Short mmCIF file of C-alpha atoms in Angstrom, two decimals:
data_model
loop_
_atom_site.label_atom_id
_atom_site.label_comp_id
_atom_site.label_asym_id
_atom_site.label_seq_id
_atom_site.Cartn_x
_atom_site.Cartn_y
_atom_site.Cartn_z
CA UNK N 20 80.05 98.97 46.82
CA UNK N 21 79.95 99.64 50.59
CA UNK N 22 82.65 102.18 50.47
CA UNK N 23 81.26 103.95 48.17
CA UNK N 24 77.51 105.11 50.08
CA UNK N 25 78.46 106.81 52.51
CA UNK N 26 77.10 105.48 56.04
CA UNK N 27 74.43 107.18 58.29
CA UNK N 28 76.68 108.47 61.58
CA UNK N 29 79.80 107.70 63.47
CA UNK N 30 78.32 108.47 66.29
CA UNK N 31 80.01 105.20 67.42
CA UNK N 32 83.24 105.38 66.13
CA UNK N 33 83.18 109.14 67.99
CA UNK N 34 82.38 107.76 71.32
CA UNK N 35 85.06 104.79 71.09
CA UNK N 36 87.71 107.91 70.04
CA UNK N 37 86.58 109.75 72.69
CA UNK N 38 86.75 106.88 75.15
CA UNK N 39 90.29 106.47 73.92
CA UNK N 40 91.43 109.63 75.03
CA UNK N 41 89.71 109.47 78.69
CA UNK N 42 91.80 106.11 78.69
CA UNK N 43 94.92 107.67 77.89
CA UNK N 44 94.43 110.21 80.34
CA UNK N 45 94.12 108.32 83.26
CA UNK N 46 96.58 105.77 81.76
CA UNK N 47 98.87 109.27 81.94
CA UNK N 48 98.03 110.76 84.77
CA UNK N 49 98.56 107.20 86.98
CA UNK N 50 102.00 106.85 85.68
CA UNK N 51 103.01 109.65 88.54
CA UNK N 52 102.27 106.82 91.37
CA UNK N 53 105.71 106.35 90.17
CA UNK N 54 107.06 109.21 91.48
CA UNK N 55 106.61 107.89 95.14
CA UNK N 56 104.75 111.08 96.70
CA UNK N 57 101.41 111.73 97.72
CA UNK N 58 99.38 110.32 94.21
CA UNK N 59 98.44 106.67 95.81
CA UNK N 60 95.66 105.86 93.66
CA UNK N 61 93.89 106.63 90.21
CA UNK N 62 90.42 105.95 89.75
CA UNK N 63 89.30 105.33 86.56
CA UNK N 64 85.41 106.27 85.04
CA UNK N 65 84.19 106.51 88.90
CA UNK N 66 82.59 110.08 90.09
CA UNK N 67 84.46 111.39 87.38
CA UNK N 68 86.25 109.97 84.31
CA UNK N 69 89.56 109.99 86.48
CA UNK N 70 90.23 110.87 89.78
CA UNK N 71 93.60 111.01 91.72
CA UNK N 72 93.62 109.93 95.13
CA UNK N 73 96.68 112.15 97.36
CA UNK N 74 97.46 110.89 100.35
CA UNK N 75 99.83 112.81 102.77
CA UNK N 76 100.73 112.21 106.56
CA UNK N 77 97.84 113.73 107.94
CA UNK N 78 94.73 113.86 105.08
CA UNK N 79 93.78 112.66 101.51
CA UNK N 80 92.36 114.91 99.21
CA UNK N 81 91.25 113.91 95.39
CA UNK N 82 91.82 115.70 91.98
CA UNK N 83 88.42 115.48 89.83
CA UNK N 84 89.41 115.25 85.63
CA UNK N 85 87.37 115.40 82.68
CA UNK N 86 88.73 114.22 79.50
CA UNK N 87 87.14 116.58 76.45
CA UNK N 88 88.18 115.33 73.03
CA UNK N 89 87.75 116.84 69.59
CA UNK N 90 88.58 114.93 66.20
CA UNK N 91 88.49 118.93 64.63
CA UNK N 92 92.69 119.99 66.12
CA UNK N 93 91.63 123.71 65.71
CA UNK N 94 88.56 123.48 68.02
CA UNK N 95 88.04 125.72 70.94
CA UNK N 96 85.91 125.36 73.76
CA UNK N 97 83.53 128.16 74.99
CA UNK N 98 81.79 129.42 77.71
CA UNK N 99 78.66 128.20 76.28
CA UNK N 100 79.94 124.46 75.96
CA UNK N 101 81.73 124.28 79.56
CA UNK N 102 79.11 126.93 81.33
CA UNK N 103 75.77 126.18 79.94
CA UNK N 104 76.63 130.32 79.37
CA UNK N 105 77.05 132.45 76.27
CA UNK N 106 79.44 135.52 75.73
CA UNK N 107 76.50 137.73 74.96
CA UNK N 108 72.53 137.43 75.03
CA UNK N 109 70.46 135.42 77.30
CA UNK N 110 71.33 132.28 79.35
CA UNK N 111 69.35 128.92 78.88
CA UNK N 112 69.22 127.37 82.02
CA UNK N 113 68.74 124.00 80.23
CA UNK N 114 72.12 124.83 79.12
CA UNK N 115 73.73 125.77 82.56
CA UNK N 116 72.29 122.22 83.93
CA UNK N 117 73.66 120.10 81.88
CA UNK N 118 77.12 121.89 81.94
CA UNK N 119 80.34 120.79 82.82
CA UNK N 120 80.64 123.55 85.41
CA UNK N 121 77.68 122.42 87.01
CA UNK N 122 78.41 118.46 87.20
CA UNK N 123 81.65 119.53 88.09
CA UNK N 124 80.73 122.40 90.72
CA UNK N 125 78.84 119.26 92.65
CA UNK N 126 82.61 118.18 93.54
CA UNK N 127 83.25 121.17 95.93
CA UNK N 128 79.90 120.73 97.27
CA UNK N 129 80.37 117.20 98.17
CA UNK N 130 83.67 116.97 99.25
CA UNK N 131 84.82 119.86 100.77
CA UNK N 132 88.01 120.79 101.92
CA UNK N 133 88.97 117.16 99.87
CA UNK N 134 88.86 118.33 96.68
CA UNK N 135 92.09 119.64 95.55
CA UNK N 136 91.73 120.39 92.05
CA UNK N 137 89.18 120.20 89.02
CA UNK N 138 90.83 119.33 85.68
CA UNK N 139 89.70 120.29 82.39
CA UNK N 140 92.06 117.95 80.07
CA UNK N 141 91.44 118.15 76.30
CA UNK N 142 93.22 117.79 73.02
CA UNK N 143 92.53 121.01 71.43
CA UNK N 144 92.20 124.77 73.08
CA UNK N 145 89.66 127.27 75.17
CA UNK N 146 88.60 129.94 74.41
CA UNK N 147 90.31 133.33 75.53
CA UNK N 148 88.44 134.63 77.96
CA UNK N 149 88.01 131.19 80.16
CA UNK N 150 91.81 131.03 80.11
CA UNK N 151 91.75 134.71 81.21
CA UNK N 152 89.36 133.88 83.59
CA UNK N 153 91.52 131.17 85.35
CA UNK N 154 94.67 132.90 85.05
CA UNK N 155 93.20 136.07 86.97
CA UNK N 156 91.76 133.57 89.69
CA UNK N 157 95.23 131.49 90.28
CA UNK N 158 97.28 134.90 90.63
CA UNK N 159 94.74 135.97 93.37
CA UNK N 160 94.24 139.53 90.88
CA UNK N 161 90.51 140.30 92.06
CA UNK N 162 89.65 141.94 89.16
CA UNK N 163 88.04 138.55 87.41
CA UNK N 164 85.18 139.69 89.25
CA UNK N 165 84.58 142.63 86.65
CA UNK N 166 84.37 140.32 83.58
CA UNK N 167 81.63 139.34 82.05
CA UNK N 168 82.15 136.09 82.27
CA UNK N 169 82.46 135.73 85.52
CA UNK N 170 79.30 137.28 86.23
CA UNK N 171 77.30 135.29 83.62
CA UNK N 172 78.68 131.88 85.78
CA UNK N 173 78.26 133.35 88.82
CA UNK N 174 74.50 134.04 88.21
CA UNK N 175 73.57 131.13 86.00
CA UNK N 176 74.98 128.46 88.59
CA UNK N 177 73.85 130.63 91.94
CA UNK N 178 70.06 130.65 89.97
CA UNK N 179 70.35 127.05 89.11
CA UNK N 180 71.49 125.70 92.63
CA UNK N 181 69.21 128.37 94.94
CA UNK N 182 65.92 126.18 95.40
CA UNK N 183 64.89 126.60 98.71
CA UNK N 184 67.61 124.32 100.00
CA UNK N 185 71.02 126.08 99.49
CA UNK N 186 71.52 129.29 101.04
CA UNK N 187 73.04 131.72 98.69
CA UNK N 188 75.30 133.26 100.26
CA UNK N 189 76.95 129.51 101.20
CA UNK N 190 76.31 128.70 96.75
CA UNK N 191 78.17 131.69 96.04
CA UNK N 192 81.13 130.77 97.91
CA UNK N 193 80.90 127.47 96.25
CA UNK N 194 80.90 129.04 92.93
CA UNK N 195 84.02 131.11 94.00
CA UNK N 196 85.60 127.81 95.51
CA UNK N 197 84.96 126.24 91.73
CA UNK N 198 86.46 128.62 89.69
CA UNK N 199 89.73 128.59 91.95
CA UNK N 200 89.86 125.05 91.77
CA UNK N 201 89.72 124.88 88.10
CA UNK N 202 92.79 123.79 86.31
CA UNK N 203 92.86 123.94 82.34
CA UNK N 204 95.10 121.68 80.19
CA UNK N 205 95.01 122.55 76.95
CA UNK N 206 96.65 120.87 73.94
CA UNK N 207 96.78 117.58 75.38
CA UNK N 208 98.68 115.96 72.35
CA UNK N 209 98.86 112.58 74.04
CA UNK N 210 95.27 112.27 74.02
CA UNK N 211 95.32 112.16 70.48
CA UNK N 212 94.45 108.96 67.99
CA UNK N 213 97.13 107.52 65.97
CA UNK N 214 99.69 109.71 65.66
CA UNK N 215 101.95 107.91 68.43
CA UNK N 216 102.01 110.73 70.69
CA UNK N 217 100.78 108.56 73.87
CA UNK N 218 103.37 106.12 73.67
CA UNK N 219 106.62 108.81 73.49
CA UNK N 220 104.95 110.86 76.21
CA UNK N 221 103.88 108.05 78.15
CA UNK N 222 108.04 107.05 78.06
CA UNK N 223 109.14 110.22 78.51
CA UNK N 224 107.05 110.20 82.03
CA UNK N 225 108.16 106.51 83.27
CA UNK N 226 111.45 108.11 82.98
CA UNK N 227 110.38 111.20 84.55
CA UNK N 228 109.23 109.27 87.93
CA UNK N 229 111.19 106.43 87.69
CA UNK N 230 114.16 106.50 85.44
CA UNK N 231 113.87 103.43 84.15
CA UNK N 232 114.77 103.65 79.80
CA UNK N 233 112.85 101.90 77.34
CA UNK N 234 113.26 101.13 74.56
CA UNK N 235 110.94 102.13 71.68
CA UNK N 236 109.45 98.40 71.30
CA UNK N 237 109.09 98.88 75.11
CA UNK N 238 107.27 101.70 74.89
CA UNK N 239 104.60 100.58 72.36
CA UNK N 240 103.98 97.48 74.74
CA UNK N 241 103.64 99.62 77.73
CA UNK N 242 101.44 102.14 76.29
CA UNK N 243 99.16 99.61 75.20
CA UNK N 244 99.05 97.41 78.50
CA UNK N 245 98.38 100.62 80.67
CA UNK N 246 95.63 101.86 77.97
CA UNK N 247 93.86 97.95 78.50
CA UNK N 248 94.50 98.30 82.60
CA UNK N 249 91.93 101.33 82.81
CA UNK N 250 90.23 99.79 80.16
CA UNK N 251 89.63 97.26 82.50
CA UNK N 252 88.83 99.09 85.61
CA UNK N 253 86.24 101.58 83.96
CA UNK N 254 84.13 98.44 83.59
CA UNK N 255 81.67 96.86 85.65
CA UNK N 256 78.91 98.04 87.62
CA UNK N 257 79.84 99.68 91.13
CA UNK N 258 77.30 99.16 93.91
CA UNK N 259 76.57 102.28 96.46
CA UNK N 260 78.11 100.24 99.28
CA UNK N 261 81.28 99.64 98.26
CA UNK N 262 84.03 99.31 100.11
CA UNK N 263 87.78 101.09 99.82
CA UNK N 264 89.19 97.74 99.14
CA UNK N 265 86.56 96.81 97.18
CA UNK N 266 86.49 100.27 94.81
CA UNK N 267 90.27 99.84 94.76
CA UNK N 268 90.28 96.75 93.13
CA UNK N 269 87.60 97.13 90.87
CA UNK N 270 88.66 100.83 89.87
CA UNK N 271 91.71 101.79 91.33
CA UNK N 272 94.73 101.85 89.42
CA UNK N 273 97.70 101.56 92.15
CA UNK N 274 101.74 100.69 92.66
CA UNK N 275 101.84 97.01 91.75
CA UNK N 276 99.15 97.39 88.90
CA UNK N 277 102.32 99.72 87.08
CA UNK N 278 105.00 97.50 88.67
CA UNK N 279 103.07 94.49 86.43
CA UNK N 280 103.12 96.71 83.49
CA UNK N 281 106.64 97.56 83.53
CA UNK N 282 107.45 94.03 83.94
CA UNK N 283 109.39 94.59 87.34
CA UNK N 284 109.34 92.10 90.19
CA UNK N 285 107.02 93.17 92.99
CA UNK N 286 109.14 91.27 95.47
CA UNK N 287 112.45 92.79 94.47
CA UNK N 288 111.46 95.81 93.86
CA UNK N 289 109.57 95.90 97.64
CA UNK N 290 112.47 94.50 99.22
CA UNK N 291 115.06 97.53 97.63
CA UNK N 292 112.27 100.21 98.49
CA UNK N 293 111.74 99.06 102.54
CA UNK N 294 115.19 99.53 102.78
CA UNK N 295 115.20 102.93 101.98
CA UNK N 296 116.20 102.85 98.31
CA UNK N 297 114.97 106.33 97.06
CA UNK N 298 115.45 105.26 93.36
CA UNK N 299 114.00 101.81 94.04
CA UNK N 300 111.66 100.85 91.33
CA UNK N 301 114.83 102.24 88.83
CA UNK N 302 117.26 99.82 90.29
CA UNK N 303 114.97 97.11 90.31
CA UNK N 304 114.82 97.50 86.74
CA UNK N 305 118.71 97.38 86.48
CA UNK N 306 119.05 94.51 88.42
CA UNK N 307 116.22 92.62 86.81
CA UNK N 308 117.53 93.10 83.29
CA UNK N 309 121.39 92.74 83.69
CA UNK N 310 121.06 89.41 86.17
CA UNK N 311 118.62 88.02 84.04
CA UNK N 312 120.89 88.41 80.87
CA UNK N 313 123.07 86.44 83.58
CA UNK N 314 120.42 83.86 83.03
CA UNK N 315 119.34 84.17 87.26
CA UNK N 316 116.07 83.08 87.87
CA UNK N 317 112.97 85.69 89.48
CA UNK N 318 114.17 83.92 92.84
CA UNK N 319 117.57 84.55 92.66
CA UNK N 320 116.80 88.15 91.86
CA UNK N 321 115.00 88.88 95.25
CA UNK N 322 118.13 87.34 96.77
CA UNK N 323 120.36 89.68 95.09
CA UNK N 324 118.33 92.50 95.87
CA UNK N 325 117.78 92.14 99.73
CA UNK N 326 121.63 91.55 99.21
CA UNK N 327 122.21 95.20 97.76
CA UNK N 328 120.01 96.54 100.82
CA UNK N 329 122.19 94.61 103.28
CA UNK N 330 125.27 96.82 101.94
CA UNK N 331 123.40 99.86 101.92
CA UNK N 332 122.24 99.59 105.62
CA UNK N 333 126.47 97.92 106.20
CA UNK N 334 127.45 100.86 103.98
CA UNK N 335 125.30 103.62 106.35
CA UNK N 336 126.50 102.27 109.49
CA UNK N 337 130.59 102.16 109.04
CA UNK N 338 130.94 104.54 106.32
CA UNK N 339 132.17 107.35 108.25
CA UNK N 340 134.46 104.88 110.64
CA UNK N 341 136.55 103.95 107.31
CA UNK N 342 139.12 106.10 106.66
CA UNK N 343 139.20 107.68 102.77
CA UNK N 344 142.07 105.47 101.67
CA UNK N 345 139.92 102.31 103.19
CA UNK N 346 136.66 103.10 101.35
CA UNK N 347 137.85 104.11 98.02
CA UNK N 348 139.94 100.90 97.67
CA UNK N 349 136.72 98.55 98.64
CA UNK N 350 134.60 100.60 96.12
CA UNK N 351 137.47 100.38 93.59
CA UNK N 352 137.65 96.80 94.03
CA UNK N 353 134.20 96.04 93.99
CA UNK N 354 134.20 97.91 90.81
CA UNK N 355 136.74 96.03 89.36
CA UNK N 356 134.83 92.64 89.96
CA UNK N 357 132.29 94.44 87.14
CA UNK N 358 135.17 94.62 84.59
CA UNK N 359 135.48 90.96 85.20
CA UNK N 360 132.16 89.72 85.12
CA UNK N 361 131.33 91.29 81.39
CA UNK N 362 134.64 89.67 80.02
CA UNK N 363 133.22 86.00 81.62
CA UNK N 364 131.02 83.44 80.05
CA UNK N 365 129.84 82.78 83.04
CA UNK N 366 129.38 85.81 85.05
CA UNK N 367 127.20 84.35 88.32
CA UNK N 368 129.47 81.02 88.40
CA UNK N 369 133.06 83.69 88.36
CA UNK N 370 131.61 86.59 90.81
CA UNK N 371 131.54 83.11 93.59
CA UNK N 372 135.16 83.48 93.05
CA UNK N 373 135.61 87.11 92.87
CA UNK N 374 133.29 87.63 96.05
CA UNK N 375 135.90 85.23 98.37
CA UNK N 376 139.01 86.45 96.84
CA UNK N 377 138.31 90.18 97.66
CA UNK N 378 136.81 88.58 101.10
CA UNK N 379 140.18 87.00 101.93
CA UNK N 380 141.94 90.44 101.26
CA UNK N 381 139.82 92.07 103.32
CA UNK N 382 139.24 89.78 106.55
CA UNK N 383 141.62 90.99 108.40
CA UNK N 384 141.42 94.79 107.90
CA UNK N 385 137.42 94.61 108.26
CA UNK N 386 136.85 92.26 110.82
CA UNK N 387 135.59 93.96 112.89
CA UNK N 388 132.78 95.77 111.03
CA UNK N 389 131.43 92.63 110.79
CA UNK N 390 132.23 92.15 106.69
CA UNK N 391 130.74 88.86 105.01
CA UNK N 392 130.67 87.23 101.51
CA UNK N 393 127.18 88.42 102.09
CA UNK N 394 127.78 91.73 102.51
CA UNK N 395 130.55 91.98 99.68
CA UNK N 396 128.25 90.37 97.49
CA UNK N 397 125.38 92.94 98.13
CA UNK N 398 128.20 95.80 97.54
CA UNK N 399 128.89 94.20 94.00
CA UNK N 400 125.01 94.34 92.89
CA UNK N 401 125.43 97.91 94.03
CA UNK N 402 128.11 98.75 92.03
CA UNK N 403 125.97 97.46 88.97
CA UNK N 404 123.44 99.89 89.46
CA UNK N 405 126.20 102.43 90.06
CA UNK N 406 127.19 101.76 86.47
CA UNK N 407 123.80 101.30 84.87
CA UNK N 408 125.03 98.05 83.32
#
């Protein structure tokens, strides 16, 4: 019987959809922290429904993103629903105040010089003439200036912001500054619900930063635990005093949030990256899963990874003192042990005796670079990486 009335609204369901795909998209756009550049931070449902913090030598600037979601895949938005402005006919300035633009207009006003970008992120596609719009803006081509549109957001927002406080002239440019700022993503298919879209893009872009591989039941779990971390941080009350640790903790999503998610140790993976590993959280993961098939424990792991970044700094410093013939044989040898250790039962118990025999071959020749078992057994963890065991 219930199935068959149907029920009043899903006005609920909606919102929870809609929530989904604002999760997704900060779950998304958090997974470049990754990458190791300038995106430190990801704020999630604070000023904006995501923001990106980018942090360079000498400033930090942030990247403001809405999330718009349609269940209807041939949607498009229009000037009217982003602008509070139609095509043609009068403007409602009820409209215009309640508009994206407008919320999103308060960004440039507020932060300056800080705000990088403005992201319009949605599942479906704009209309014609807003893409037009932008496009004319980014390539500098003036000429945006005679369309329509243009105009109609130029005056709606200058007429909704001039009360006797801002001048203008000084609105105007802000209006300018807006447009240029604004960055359209359309066709979002990640945002999407239920059709497993998040999950193969979110792999596709841990790879992208990070190269680590997963596999498809790796993915899923992933996907899932990154969707429940900015669950988790878009909840919660924030008071107006907050501090930057404070806002980072309840908000921010940041390195060792994804490290946790991706199941790599914090500890190793710190210890390979403040030596200077470029491809550090990758190698981590390398390490992590072919010692622990090993059956090493998370301890023993560290070990073996500050081991692998005392070759690299040995490797830096007499690498161009060895002659060819001398470097090729210890990297040939070293690559040998590998062979060895997948034919063994035991392969942490046998690399103890690999690691002294190639040590007692090489004393004598390397003595005075100052070669240990230490160092020899740093150079074989390297080599496993090398061959993506």
């Amino acid at each position: 019987m219930l199935e068959k009335i149907p029920p009043r609204e899903q006005a609920g369901r909606d919102a929870i959809t809609a929530f989904s795909a604002q999760f997704k998209a900060a779950g998304y756009a958090a997974l470049e922290i990754l990458d190791g550049g300038e995106v430190s931070v990801v704020y999630c449902d604070y000023h904006d429904d995501y923001v990106v913090k980018l942090v360079s030598a000498t400033d930090q600037q942030f990247r403001f993103s809405q999330v718009k979601y349609k269940v209807k895949r041939n949607h498009q938005w229009k000037p009217l629903d982003l602008f509070g402005t139609p095509l043609r006919g009068k403007i409602n300035f009820d409209a215009v105040k309640n508009s994206f633009g407008v919320k999103m207009l308060e960004h440039v006003r507020n932060f300056g010089d800080q705000c990088e970008d403005i992201i319009l992120e949605t599942n479906v596609h704009f209309h014609d003439q807003i893409e037009t719009l932008c496009e004319l803006i980014s390539k500098g081509d003036i000429s945006y200036r005679e369309m329509t549109l243009y105009k109609n957001i130029r005056h709606a927002f200058i007429e909704h912001f001039c009360d006797g406080v801002f001048d203008s002239h000084v609105t105007c440019f802000c209006v300018e500054k807006f447009l240029s700022l604004l960055r359209l993503r359309p066709a979002c298919t990640y945002l999407n619900e239920d059709d497993g879209n998040f999950e193969l893009f979110a792999g596709k872009r841990i790879y992208q930063y990070s190269e680590v591989p997963l596999s498809e039941k790796e993915k899923e779990g992933i996907a899932k635990s990154l969707i429940e971390l900015v669950r988790s941080k878009s909840v919660g009350r924030i008071h107006e005093k907050i501090t930057v640790d404070e806002l980072n903790k309840l908000a921010g999503i940041k390195l060792d949030d994804l490290l946790s998610i991706l199941s790599i140790s914090k500890a190793a993976y710190k210890t390979l990256a403040a030596g200077g590993d470029k491809k550090a959280i990758r190698n981590t993961s390398i390490l992590q899963r072919v010692l622990g098939d090993w059956g090493c424990s998370n301890e023993s792991i560290v070990y073996c990874c500050e081991a692998k970044s005392n070759w690299d700094d040995w490797l830096r410093v007499n690498r161009h003192d060895l002659s060819p013939l001398d470097t090729n044989f210890l990297m040939d040898r070293l690559q040998r042990t590998i062979g060895v250790l997948k034919r063994s039962a035991a392969p942490f118990p046998q690399l103890q005796v690999e690691i002294e025999e190639i040590f007692n071959v090489l004393n004598q020749d390397y003595k005075n670079r100052e070669i240990t078992r230490e160092i020899l057994f740093g150079g074989v963890m390297a080599s496993i990486v090398r061959l993506e065991l």
